[in-house]
Tab-separated table of C-alpha atoms in Angstrom:
chain	number	residue	atom	x	y	z
G	146	MET	CA	49.563	2.345	9.452
G	147	ARG	CA	46.248	1.328	10.899
G	148	PHE	CA	43.383	-0.070	8.882
G	149	GLN	CA	40.073	1.677	9.190
G	150	THR	CA	37.555	-1.003	9.992
G	151	PHE	CA	34.526	-1.555	8.005
G	152	GLN	CA	31.890	-0.098	9.215
G	153	LEU	CA	30.106	-6.471	6.273
G	154	THR	CA	9.927	-15.796	23.540
G	155	ASN	CA	10.059	-19.175	22.145
G	156	ILE	CA	7.349	-20.315	19.740
G	157	PHE	CA	6.058	-23.684	20.777
G	158	PHE	CA	2.827	-24.459	18.967
G	159	LEU	CA	2.011	-21.453	16.810
G	160	LEU	CA	3.362	-20.696	13.365
G	161	MET	CA	2.152	-17.397	11.937
G	162	PHE	CA	3.084	-16.034	8.529
G	163	VAL	CA	3.161	-12.250	8.636
G	164	SER	CA	2.904	-10.620	5.200
G	165	CYS	CA	2.800	-6.996	6.273
G	166	SER	CA	5.934	-4.969	6.949
G	167	ASP	CA	6.940	-4.486	10.562
G	168	SER	CA	8.887	-1.253	10.978
G	169	ASN	CA	10.391	-2.471	14.251
G	170	PHE	CA	11.485	-5.903	13.032
G	171	LEU	CA	14.732	-4.932	11.302
G	172	GLN	CA	15.650	-2.585	14.109
G	173	SER	CA	15.349	-5.374	16.668
G	174	HIS	CA	16.664	-8.136	14.397
G	175	TRP	CA	19.907	-6.285	13.685
G	176	LYS	CA	20.319	-4.677	17.078
G	177	TYR	CA	23.955	-5.144	18.073
G	178	PRO	CA	25.344	-6.957	19.868
G	179	ILE	CA	23.053	-9.856	18.982
G	180	PRO	CA	22.268	-11.699	22.262
G	181	GLU	CA	23.201	-15.335	22.704
G	182	GLN	CA	20.546	-17.785	21.510
G	183	GLY	CA	20.036	-19.325	24.932
G	184	VAL	CA	19.009	-22.866	25.821
G	185	PRO	CA	16.916	-24.635	23.137
G	186	PRO	CA	13.398	-25.819	24.013
G	187	SER	CA	13.554	-29.120	25.863
G	188	HIS	CA	11.310	-30.914	23.354
G	189	PHE	CA	13.690	-30.169	20.461
G	190	SER	CA	15.538	-33.139	19.011
G	191	SER	CA	19.345	-33.102	18.985
G	192	LEU	CA	19.183	-32.112	15.316
G	193	GLU	CA	16.872	-29.162	16.006
G	194	LYS	CA	19.098	-27.989	18.848
G	195	ASN	CA	22.224	-27.956	16.690
G	196	LEU	CA	22.714	-24.599	14.925
G	197	ASN	CA	25.624	-25.708	12.767
G	198	PRO	CA	24.776	-25.220	9.064
G	199	THR	CA	25.292	-28.946	8.438
G	200	SER	CA	22.256	-29.582	10.641
G	201	CYS	CA	20.195	-27.055	8.696
G	202	ALA	CA	21.283	-28.856	5.517
G	203	THR	CA	19.207	-31.880	6.542
G	204	CYS	CA	16.140	-30.086	5.186
G	205	HIS	CA	17.657	-27.087	3.376
G	206	GLN	CA	20.233	-28.811	1.203
G	207	ASN	CA	20.165	-26.371	-1.736
G	208	GLN	CA	20.594	-23.356	0.509
G	209	PHE	CA	23.437	-25.072	2.353
G	210	GLN	CA	25.324	-26.034	-0.801
G	211	ASN	CA	25.136	-22.488	-2.158
G	212	TRP	CA	26.051	-20.936	1.179
G	213	LYS	CA	29.057	-23.245	1.540
G	214	LYS	CA	30.577	-21.805	-1.657
G	215	SER	CA	29.693	-18.201	-0.829
G	216	PHE	CA	31.722	-15.408	0.745
G	217	HIS	CA	29.316	-15.420	3.695
G	218	ALA	CA	30.680	-18.831	4.643
G	219	LYS	CA	34.205	-17.403	4.447
G	220	SER	CA	33.670	-14.116	6.255
G	221	ILE	CA	36.225	-15.188	8.861
G	222	SER	CA	39.215	-16.165	6.742
G	223	SER	CA	42.979	-15.696	6.683
G	224	GLY	CA	42.493	-12.188	5.280
G	225	PHE	CA	40.497	-11.283	8.369
G	226	LEU	CA	42.372	-13.156	11.078
G	227	TRP	CA	45.885	-11.856	10.413
G	228	GLN	CA	44.769	-8.271	11.041
G	229	LYS	CA	44.210	-8.916	14.741
G	230	GLU	CA	47.837	-7.985	15.398
G	231	ILE	CA	47.706	-4.604	13.635
G	232	LEU	CA	44.314	-3.382	14.849
G	233	THR	CA	43.327	-2.186	18.286
G	234	GLN	CA	41.044	-4.466	20.276
G	235	GLU	CA	38.139	-2.104	19.641
G	236	GLU	CA	38.770	-1.966	15.889
G	237	TYR	CA	39.141	-5.708	15.551
G	238	SER	CA	36.035	-6.587	17.562
G	239	SER	CA	33.949	-3.993	15.694
G	240	CYS	CA	34.451	-6.098	12.547
G	241	PHE	CA	32.583	-8.990	14.223
G	242	GLN	CA	29.291	-7.122	13.841
G	243	CYS	CA	29.114	-8.227	10.213
G	244	HIS	CA	31.840	-10.845	9.831
G	245	SER	CA	30.759	-12.932	12.831
G	246	PRO	CA	27.414	-11.604	14.117
G	247	LEU	CA	26.442	-14.293	16.611
G	248	ALA	CA	27.626	-14.091	20.208
G	249	GLU	CA	28.514	-17.782	20.048
G	250	THR	CA	30.768	-17.366	16.990
G	251	LYS	CA	32.411	-14.276	18.468
G	252	SER	CA	33.493	-16.348	21.456
G	253	GLU	CA	35.723	-18.315	19.071
G	254	LEU	CA	37.550	-15.123	18.142
G	255	ASP	CA	37.778	-13.018	21.298
G	256	SER	CA	37.907	-13.922	24.978
G	257	LYS	CA	35.735	-10.882	25.721
G	258	TYR	CA	32.778	-12.913	24.467
G	259	GLN	CA	33.582	-15.975	26.525
G	260	THR	CA	31.113	-15.111	29.258
G	261	LYS	CA	29.291	-17.768	31.230
G	262	GLU	CA	26.031	-17.071	29.379
G	263	ILE	CA	27.564	-17.154	25.898
G	264	LEU	CA	29.626	-20.273	26.535
G	265	ASN	CA	26.581	-22.022	27.980
G	266	SER	CA	24.574	-21.088	24.898
G	267	LYS	CA	27.361	-22.315	22.617
G	268	ALA	CA	27.530	-25.616	24.474
G	269	HIS	CA	23.801	-26.171	23.982
G	270	ASN	CA	23.476	-24.903	20.384
G	271	PHE	CA	26.784	-26.127	18.984
G	272	SER	CA	27.183	-29.293	20.999
G	273	THR	CA	29.305	-30.949	18.303
G	274	GLY	CA	31.589	-27.935	18.074
G	275	LEU	CA	31.458	-24.764	16.007
G	276	GLU	CA	32.514	-25.627	12.478
G	277	SER	CA	33.047	-21.997	11.493
G	278	PRO	CA	32.810	-18.614	13.252
G	279	SER	CA	31.719	-16.962	9.979
G	280	ILE	CA	28.222	-15.899	8.889
G	281	LEU	CA	26.010	-18.924	9.561
G	282	CYS	CA	22.363	-19.711	8.864
G	283	ALA	CA	21.513	-18.587	12.388
G	284	SER	CA	23.217	-15.213	11.832
G	285	CYS	CA	20.247	-14.099	9.736
G	286	HIS	CA	17.517	-16.611	10.575
G	287	ILE	CA	17.510	-17.247	14.336
G	288	ARG	CA	17.029	-14.993	17.354
G	289	ASN	CA	16.388	-16.348	20.854
G	290	GLN	CA	15.569	-19.815	19.440
G	291	ILE	CA	12.939	-18.367	17.078
G	292	ARG	CA	13.372	-19.064	13.355
G	293	PHE	CA	12.656	-16.260	10.881
G	294	GLY	CA	12.499	-16.219	7.098
G	295	PRO	CA	10.606	-14.955	4.049
G	296	PRO	CA	6.906	-15.762	3.566
G	297	PRO	CA	5.899	-18.884	1.620
G	298	ARG	CA	5.776	-18.125	-2.086
G	299	ASP	CA	2.526	-20.006	-2.687
G	300	ASN	CA	0.394	-18.126	-0.127
G	301	PRO	CA	2.229	-15.428	1.836
G	302	LYS	CA	-0.842	-14.414	3.869
G	303	LYS	CA	-1.788	-17.755	5.360
G	304	GLU	CA	-1.744	-18.472	9.072
G	305	ILE	CA	-0.981	-21.987	10.312
G	306	THR	CA	-1.386	-23.391	13.785
G	307	THR	CA	0.581	-26.558	14.388
G	308	GLY	CA	2.991	-28.186	16.762
G	309	ASN	CA	4.337	-30.692	14.278
G	310	LEU	CA	6.745	-28.657	12.168
G	311	PRO	CA	10.505	-28.910	12.790
G	312	HIS	CA	11.880	-26.318	15.248
G	313	ASN	CA	8.313	-25.026	15.840
G	314	GLY	CA	8.114	-23.724	12.289
G	315	TYR	CA	9.171	-20.155	11.699
G	316	VAL	CA	7.980	-16.556	11.728
G	317	ALA	CA	7.673	-15.170	8.199
G	318	LYS	CA	8.801	-11.620	7.522
G	319	ILE	CA	8.684	-9.915	4.128
G	320	GLU	CA	11.725	-7.880	5.196
G	321	PHE	CA	13.831	-10.909	4.224
G	322	GLU	CA	13.107	-9.967	0.622
G	323	SER	CA	13.866	-6.260	0.946
G	324	SER	CA	17.101	-4.351	0.373
G	325	GLU	CA	16.683	-2.887	3.844
G	326	PHE	CA	17.510	-6.299	5.292
G	327	CYS	CA	21.035	-6.134	3.824
G	328	ARG	CA	21.660	-2.527	4.768
G	329	SER	CA	23.202	-2.970	8.206
G	330	CYS	CA	26.270	-4.723	6.783
G	331	HIS	CA	26.459	-3.224	3.305
G	332	GLU	CA	26.149	0.449	4.192
G	333	SER	CA	28.622	2.306	6.375
G	334	LYS	CA	27.192	4.279	9.262
G	335	GLU	CA	26.757	8.023	8.882
G	336	THR	CA	29.422	8.457	11.544
G	337	GLY	CA	31.890	6.348	9.577
G	338	VAL	CA	34.939	7.444	7.586
G	339	LYS	CA	34.171	9.735	4.645
G	340	LEU	CA	36.420	10.432	1.667
G	341	ASN	CA	35.373	13.305	-0.587
G	342	GLY	CA	32.083	13.370	1.281
G	343	LYS	CA	31.329	9.689	0.617
G	344	ARG	CA	31.326	6.837	3.094
G	345	LEU	CA	33.372	3.720	2.336
G	346	MET	CA	30.187	1.729	1.679
G	347	GLU	CA	27.068	3.408	0.280
G	348	VAL	CA	25.549	0.621	-1.777
G	349	TYR	CA	22.094	0.954	-0.193
G	350	SER	CA	22.024	4.724	-0.698
G	351	GLU	CA	23.209	4.272	-4.292
G	352	TRP	CA	20.413	1.784	-4.924
G	353	LYS	CA	17.772	4.078	-3.398
G	354	LYS	CA	18.487	6.691	-6.090
G	355	THR	CA	18.012	4.312	-9.017
G	356	THR	CA	15.041	3.198	-11.094
G	357	PHE	CA	15.700	-0.290	-9.706
G	358	ALA	CA	14.492	0.914	-6.303
G	359	LYS	CA	11.538	2.757	-7.850
G	360	ASP	CA	10.556	-0.417	-9.718
G	361	GLY	CA	10.782	-2.531	-6.574
G	362	ILE	CA	13.864	-4.494	-7.651
G	363	GLN	CA	15.614	-5.459	-4.413
G	364	CYS	CA	19.153	-6.664	-3.658
G	365	GLN	CA	17.781	-10.190	-3.401
G	366	ASN	CA	16.378	-10.145	-6.948
G	367	CYS	CA	19.914	-10.062	-8.367
G	368	HIS	CA	22.093	-11.492	-5.615
G	369	MET	CA	19.673	-14.174	-4.352
G	370	PRO	CA	17.592	-15.125	-7.425
G	371	ASP	CA	14.929	-17.700	-6.627
G	372	ARG	CA	16.111	-17.356	-2.992
G	373	GLU	CA	19.476	-18.862	-3.886
G	374	HIS	CA	21.969	-18.439	-1.029
G	375	SER	CA	25.001	-17.686	-3.189
G	376	TRP	CA	25.155	-13.871	-3.057
G	377	LYS	CA	27.118	-13.678	-6.311
G	378	GLY	CA	28.940	-10.456	-7.066
G	379	ILE	CA	32.137	-9.025	-8.512
G	380	HIS	CA	34.074	-12.316	-8.157
G	381	ASP	CA	31.661	-14.190	-10.435
G	382	LYS	CA	32.553	-13.694	-14.112
G	383	THR	CA	29.228	-14.781	-15.608
G	384	PHE	CA	27.261	-12.691	-13.131
G	385	VAL	CA	29.242	-9.560	-14.052
G	386	GLN	CA	29.140	-10.293	-17.802
G	387	ASN	CA	25.344	-10.363	-17.691
G	388	SER	CA	25.295	-6.938	-16.044
G	389	LEU	CA	27.413	-4.950	-18.515
G	390	LEU	CA	27.344	-4.174	-22.220
G	391	PRO	CA	30.588	-3.280	-24.060
G	392	THR	CA	30.288	-1.620	-27.481
G	393	TRP	CA	32.860	0.094	-29.661
G	394	THR	CA	33.390	1.671	-33.047
G	395	ILE	CA	36.576	2.166	-35.027
G	396	THR	CA	36.690	4.566	-37.947
G	397	GLU	CA	39.553	5.434	-40.280
G	398	ASN	CA	40.224	8.719	-42.035
G	399	LYS	CA	43.389	9.279	-44.073
G	400	GLY	CA	45.367	6.748	-42.081
G	401	LYS	CA	44.210	7.963	-38.655
G	402	TYR	CA	42.015	5.671	-36.553
G	403	ARG	CA	39.385	6.919	-34.116
G	404	ILE	CA	38.495	4.400	-31.386
G	405	GLN	CA	35.389	5.037	-29.310
G	406	ALA	CA	34.350	2.493	-26.688
G	407	GLU	CA	31.516	2.424	-24.189
G	408	LEU	CA	30.920	0.140	-21.227
G	409	LYS	CA	27.318	0.429	-20.076
G	410	SER	CA	25.799	-0.731	-16.807
G	411	ILE	CA	22.604	-2.525	-17.816
G	412	GLY	CA	21.745	-4.706	-14.827
G	413	ILE	CA	23.424	-3.197	-11.763
G	414	GLY	CA	21.338	-1.320	-9.219
G	415	HIS	CA	24.210	0.675	-7.723
G	416	ALA	CA	27.563	2.150	-8.715
G	417	PHE	CA	29.862	-0.284	-10.492
G	418	PRO	CA	32.014	-1.488	-8.950
G	419	THR	CA	30.601	-0.677	-5.550
G	420	TYR	CA	32.910	-0.247	-2.522
G	421	ILE	CA	36.542	0.786	-2.796
G	422	VAL	CA	38.029	-2.684	-3.335
G	423	PRO	CA	37.451	-3.820	-6.957
G	424	LYS	CA	38.939	-2.191	-10.068
G	425	ILE	CA	38.091	-2.681	-13.746
G	426	TYR	CA	40.745	-2.148	-16.417
G	427	LEU	CA	39.914	-1.282	-20.033
G	428	ARG	CA	42.943	-1.885	-22.256
G	429	PHE	CA	43.163	-1.223	-25.973
G	430	TYR	CA	45.784	-2.878	-28.164
G	431	VAL	CA	46.853	-2.906	-31.773
G	432	VAL	CA	48.261	-6.028	-33.422
G	433	LEU	CA	50.673	-5.404	-36.293
G	434	LYS	CA	51.144	-7.824	-39.147
G	435	ASP	CA	54.856	-8.354	-38.519
G	436	LYS	CA	54.735	-8.377	-34.700
G	437	PRO	CA	52.994	-11.181	-32.804
G	438	ASN	CA	52.646	-9.333	-29.483
G	439	PRO	CA	49.829	-6.775	-29.070
G	440	ILE	CA	50.935	-3.182	-28.416
G	441	LEU	CA	49.112	-1.277	-25.653
G	442	LEU	CA	47.576	1.953	-26.945
G	443	GLU	CA	45.330	3.113	-24.103
G	444	GLU	CA	44.311	2.074	-20.607
G	445	SER	CA	41.399	3.263	-18.495
G	446	VAL	CA	40.533	2.333	-14.905
G	447	ILE	CA	37.029	2.125	-13.481
G	448	GLY	CA	36.724	2.207	-9.706
G	449	ARG	CA	37.032	4.247	-6.572
G	450	ILE	CA	40.755	4.699	-6.055
G	451	VAL	CA	41.934	5.497	-2.520
G	452	ASN	CA	45.239	5.165	-0.709
G	453	ALA	CA	46.175	2.102	1.346
G	454	ASN	CA	45.494	4.007	4.589
G	455	LEU	CA	41.902	4.687	3.536
G	456	THR	CA	42.442	8.381	4.280
G	457	GLU	CA	42.449	9.942	0.797
G	458	GLU	CA	40.478	9.418	-2.393
G	459	TYR	CA	42.356	10.059	-5.618
G	460	LEU	CA	39.699	9.292	-8.208
G	461	ASP	CA	36.178	7.932	-8.572
G	462	THR	CA	35.386	6.712	-12.088
G	463	ARG	CA	32.692	4.190	-11.187
G	464	ILE	CA	29.747	3.730	-13.527
G	465	GLN	CA	26.443	4.767	-12.027
G	466	ALA	CA	23.369	2.597	-12.565
G	467	GLN	CA	22.327	2.523	-16.243
G	468	LYS	CA	25.122	4.954	-17.143
G	469	THR	CA	28.152	4.525	-19.400
G	470	HIS	CA	31.930	4.796	-19.153
G	471	LEU	CA	33.299	6.306	-22.382
G	472	VAL	CA	36.803	6.022	-23.805
G	473	ARG	CA	37.761	7.881	-26.980
G	474	PHE	CA	41.207	8.276	-28.531
G	475	ASP	CA	43.008	8.505	-31.883
G	476	PHE	CA	45.799	6.354	-33.231
G	477	GLU	CA	47.910	7.146	-36.278
G	478	PRO	CA	50.350	4.368	-37.207
G	479	LYS	CA	53.621	5.188	-38.910
G	480	GLU	CA	53.004	2.457	-41.456
G	481	ASN	CA	49.855	0.735	-42.622
G	482	GLN	CA	50.721	-2.607	-41.022
G	483	ILE	CA	47.705	-3.000	-38.734
G	484	GLN	CA	46.152	-6.455	-38.530
G	485	LYS	CA	43.528	-5.817	-35.861
G	486	PHE	CA	42.545	-3.875	-32.747
G	487	LEU	CA	41.801	-5.564	-29.405
G	488	TRP	CA	39.794	-4.347	-26.432
G	489	GLU	CA	40.366	-6.305	-23.237
G	490	ILE	CA	38.366	-5.743	-20.052
G	491	GLU	CA	39.924	-7.171	-16.895
G	492	VAL	CA	38.384	-7.349	-13.418
G	493	ASN	CA	40.528	-7.209	-10.283
G	494	PRO	CA	37.988	-7.917	-7.511
G	495	ASP	CA	40.502	-7.495	-4.675
G	496	GLU	CA	42.770	-4.673	-5.889
G	497	GLN	CA	42.524	-2.570	-2.718
G	498	TYR	CA	43.239	-5.564	-0.503
G	499	VAL	CA	46.266	-6.534	-2.588
G	500	ARG	CA	47.733	-3.047	-2.360
G	501	SER	CA	47.054	-2.745	1.352
G	502	PHE	CA	48.281	-6.230	2.221
G	503	GLU	CA	51.467	-5.779	0.189
G	504	GLU	CA	52.199	-2.584	2.084
G	505	GLN	CA	51.554	-4.254	5.421
G	506	LEU	CA	53.788	-7.205	4.525
G	507	LYS	CA	56.570	-4.824	3.504
G	508	ASN	CA	56.317	-2.487	6.491
G	509	LYS	CA	55.207	-4.794	9.298
G	510	GLY	CA	55.853	-8.315	8.090
G	511	ASN	CA	58.832	-8.765	10.412
G	512	GLN	CA	56.784	-7.611	13.393
G	513	LEU	CA	54.014	-10.144	12.893
G	514	SER	CA	53.956	-13.528	14.551
G	515	ASN	CA	54.748	-16.491	12.329
G	516	LEU	CA	51.100	-17.483	12.256
G	517	SER	CA	49.819	-14.011	11.335
G	518	ARG	CA	52.484	-13.572	8.653
G	519	LYS	CA	51.518	-16.952	7.196
G	520	LEU	CA	47.824	-15.961	7.173
G	521	LEU	CA	48.681	-12.650	5.507
G	522	GLU	CA	50.750	-14.354	2.819
G	523	GLU	CA	48.001	-16.925	2.198
G	524	SER	CA	45.387	-14.216	1.815
G	525	LEU	CA	47.618	-12.096	-0.410
G	526	TYR	CA	48.270	-15.060	-2.704
G	527	GLU	CA	44.543	-15.767	-2.963
G	528	LYS	CA	43.625	-12.170	-3.717
G	529	ARG	CA	46.384	-11.715	-6.281
G	530	ASN	CA	44.927	-14.652	-8.162
G	531	SER	CA	41.307	-13.508	-8.198
G	532	ARG	CA	41.720	-11.412	-11.386
G	533	TYR	CA	39.958	-12.497	-14.553
G	534	THR	CA	39.363	-11.309	-18.119
G	535	LEU	CA	35.737	-10.233	-18.439
G	536	PHE	CA	35.499	-9.497	-22.179
G	537	THR	CA	37.841	-9.500	-25.164
G	538	LEU	CA	36.640	-7.742	-28.317
G	539	SER	CA	38.471	-7.839	-31.641
G	540	SER	CA	38.166	-5.695	-34.773
G	541	LYS	CA	40.096	-6.575	-37.905
G	542	VAL	CA	41.509	-4.026	-40.293
G	543	PRO	CA	40.147	-2.931	-42.755
G	544	VAL	CA	37.777	-1.585	-40.122
G	545	SER	CA	34.675	-3.692	-39.681
G	546	LEU	CA	31.178	-2.517	-38.878
G	547	PRO	CA	30.457	-1.370	-35.263
G	548	GLN	CA	30.124	-4.202	-32.735
């Protein structure tokens, strides 16, 4: 089985903040492959020349601390590296576009990028060594030794001329605060794999159809609040809790119980969960007076369910923005021994990876090198343990008022 790959002029003395949108900026900024950064300006200090995130942290400590804990900082991990032995060279290197965008970081992963120009650039810009080949500050903020970022919040239209700012200041672009900026890595290409007419990643297209887009709410408003570089998502329990509203009612009529539950998307500007990887499980239990262990009555799965080969979609039960997932069923106990009903909502952020990795370990584990098998097992262990309980609701019997 083969995995389909996801399709994730130096400025010296002038600093200009540009508040208008430049239609060509994103096209050039995310034009792949991203060229090497080249030799830093000679007047730069050793700190300014060093593109390792720890150097950026000298002035941007909050951004660095959040980035360090984010999935961007771990885009090249054991779960990525072990797959080199099961993918073709073309498939594996195509993943670098989002997982390791810079030419200099790619050279750590593939000899194809160890050209004279790239290695020279790496020697000048990462003179103390490359700490990580993942998504770095420079992956989004630096091109050809020019720094880019969002406009100042106090006065986005001002123009400053100076030669005294670190690394010659930066060029401000409002695109850094638009969903379009994230699109190149969070939206599969039109030519990519389609299952039931849908690409594997359509988060940008999903957002475009929502009232969030119409109201000007961008990806960054939720995933980078106050310009926080954490990019929280499905793995963050509090973040997900604040985005959903579970409600349920339980009614009784002549010994028969009717359970109706709704999980509403209230703060998510795309399908939930987006992508094919996460799954949400809604489980309903009854607790009897003489039995301590809850008894499962009903289970519902929310997600886009596809096979491990990524060639067939079985089901898509995701919740669209501001829509609701409804579960309704009846339960008639043989005896009136009910103590309470429970509704548990569990999130499995990495379900698709777990299924795929387990299949690979079973079918190809003996063919992998010791190192790759170890990386696979490490990643599988991590992803198996990423599950968490999102909500637990309880309703005692006699039936209480709706929650």
